[in-house]
Amino acid sequence: QVRLVESGGGSVQAGGSLRLSCVASGYTPSNSCMGWFRQAAGKRREGVGGFYTRTGVRGVSDSVRGRFTITEDNAKHTMYLTMNNLKPEDTAVYYCAAAPVDHCVWGPIDQRSHIYWGQGTQVTVSS
């Protein structure tokens, strides 16, 4: 059974930092796309960033570029989202997602590409 489990969310003040983790079990993402998404209250879920696990090619959305970074530890089957200079508009539930690369036709930052989803972790940024 595939599971993705996020952790690391919390409450911070604007300008602060957090690092989210996403651990995959029951699944070896050696040739996959993986991504981070978020959904703020009353809004649609949006892509934050993602990458291809075999090539390492990655990207982030315009709204977080220069502040958020995606990294991974392949030995631990873990993906990270390091968030710096957080803003109140970053407040959302953050989800990680994954899929075999054959399914990633829309790219890793498009939710249509992903099959497996975590349960989400809340990030709250206060001004």
Coordinates of C-alpha atoms in Angstrom, one line a residue:
Q1 CA 0.0 0.0 0.0
V2 CA 1.4 3.3 -1.0
R3 CA 1.5 6.0 1.6
L4 CA 2.8 9.6 1.5
V5 CA 3.0 11.2 4.9
E6 CA 3.8 14.9 5.3
S7 CA 5.1 16.6 8.4
G8 CA 6.7 19.8 9.5
G9 CA 3.8 22.2 9.3
G10 CA 3.1 24.7 11.9
S11 CA 2.5 28.4 12.7
V12 CA 5.2 31.0 12.1
Q13 CA 5.4 34.7 11.7
A14 CA 5.9 36.4 8.4
G15 CA 9.5 36.2 7.3
G16 CA 10.0 32.9 9.1
S17 CA 10.9 29.5 7.7
L18 CA 9.6 26.0 7.8
R19 CA 10.7 22.7 6.2
L20 CA 8.1 20.2 5.3
S21 CA 8.9 16.5 4.8
C22 CA 7.1 13.9 2.7
V23 CA 8.0 10.3 3.4
A24 CA 7.0 7.7 0.9
S25 CA 6.3 4.1 1.9
G26 CA 5.2 1.1 -0.1
Y27 CA 6.5 2.9 -3.1
T28 CA 10.0 3.4 -4.5
P29 CA 9.9 6.7 -6.4
S30 CA 13.1 5.9 -8.4
N31 CA 11.4 6.9 -11.7
S32 CA 8.6 9.2 -10.8
C33 CA 7.5 12.7 -10.6
M34 CA 6.8 14.2 -7.2
G35 CA 5.3 17.5 -6.2
W36 CA 4.1 19.8 -3.6
F37 CA 0.7 21.4 -3.7
R38 CA -1.2 23.7 -1.4
Q39 CA -4.8 24.6 -0.8
A40 CA -5.8 27.7 1.1
A41 CA -9.2 28.0 2.6
G42 CA -11.9 28.7 0.0
K43 CA -9.4 28.4 -2.8
R44 CA -8.5 25.8 -5.4
R45 CA -5.4 23.6 -4.9
E46 CA -2.4 24.9 -6.6
G47 CA 1.0 23.5 -7.5
V48 CA 4.0 24.8 -5.6
G49 CA 6.8 22.8 -7.1
G50 CA 7.9 19.4 -8.3
F51 CA 10.6 17.3 -9.9
Y52 CA 11.4 14.2 -11.7
T53 CA 13.2 11.7 -9.5
R54 CA 15.4 10.1 -12.1
T55 CA 16.7 13.3 -13.8
G56 CA 16.4 15.7 -11.0
V57 CA 14.8 18.3 -13.2
R58 CA 12.7 20.5 -11.0
G59 CA 10.8 23.7 -10.8
V60 CA 8.6 25.9 -8.6
S61 CA 5.7 28.1 -9.2
D62 CA 6.2 31.8 -9.8
S63 CA 4.6 32.7 -6.5
V64 CA 7.2 30.9 -4.5
R65 CA 10.3 31.2 -6.7
G66 CA 13.3 32.4 -4.8
R67 CA 11.7 31.5 -1.4
F68 CA 10.9 27.8 -1.6
T69 CA 13.2 25.0 -2.5
I70 CA 12.5 21.3 -3.2
T71 CA 15.1 18.7 -2.2
E72 CA 15.1 15.0 -1.7
D73 CA 16.9 12.2 0.2
N74 CA 16.6 9.2 -2.1
A75 CA 17.9 6.8 0.5
K76 CA 15.2 7.8 2.9
H77 CA 12.5 8.1 0.2
T78 CA 11.8 11.6 1.5
M79 CA 11.1 14.8 -0.3
Y80 CA 11.5 18.2 1.4
L81 CA 10.0 21.6 0.9
T82 CA 12.1 24.3 2.5
M83 CA 10.1 27.5 2.8
N84 CA 11.9 30.8 3.6
N85 CA 10.6 34.4 3.9
L86 CA 7.1 33.1 4.5
K87 CA 4.2 35.4 3.8
P88 CA 0.6 35.3 5.2
E89 CA -0.6 34.3 1.7
D90 CA 1.4 31.1 2.0
T91 CA -1.1 30.0 4.6
A92 CA -2.6 26.7 3.4
V93 CA -2.7 23.0 3.8
Y94 CA 0.3 21.6 2.0
Y95 CA 0.2 18.2 0.2
C96 CA 2.8 16.1 -1.4
A97 CA 2.0 13.9 -4.4
A98 CA 3.7 11.3 -6.6
A99 CA 3.2 9.2 -9.6
P100 CA 5.2 6.9 -11.9
V101 CA 6.9 8.9 -14.6
D102 CA 4.6 7.5 -17.3
H103 CA 1.7 9.3 -15.7
C104 CA 3.5 12.7 -15.4
V105 CA 2.4 13.9 -18.8
W106 CA 1.3 17.3 -17.5
G107 CA 4.5 17.8 -15.5
P108 CA 5.3 17.5 -11.8
I109 CA 3.6 20.7 -10.8
D110 CA 0.3 19.8 -12.3
Q111 CA -2.0 17.9 -10.0
R112 CA -3.4 15.9 -12.9
S113 CA -0.1 14.1 -13.1
H114 CA -0.3 12.6 -9.7
I115 CA -1.8 9.4 -8.4
Y116 CA -0.6 9.2 -4.8
W117 CA -1.4 12.0 -2.3
G118 CA -0.6 12.6 1.3
Q119 CA -3.0 13.8 3.9
G120 CA -1.7 17.3 4.1
T121 CA 0.0 19.4 6.8
Q122 CA -1.2 22.9 7.8
V123 CA 1.1 25.9 7.5
T124 CA -0.1 29.1 9.0
V125 CA 1.8 32.4 8.6
S126 CA 0.8 35.4 10.7
S127 CA 1.6 39.0 9.9

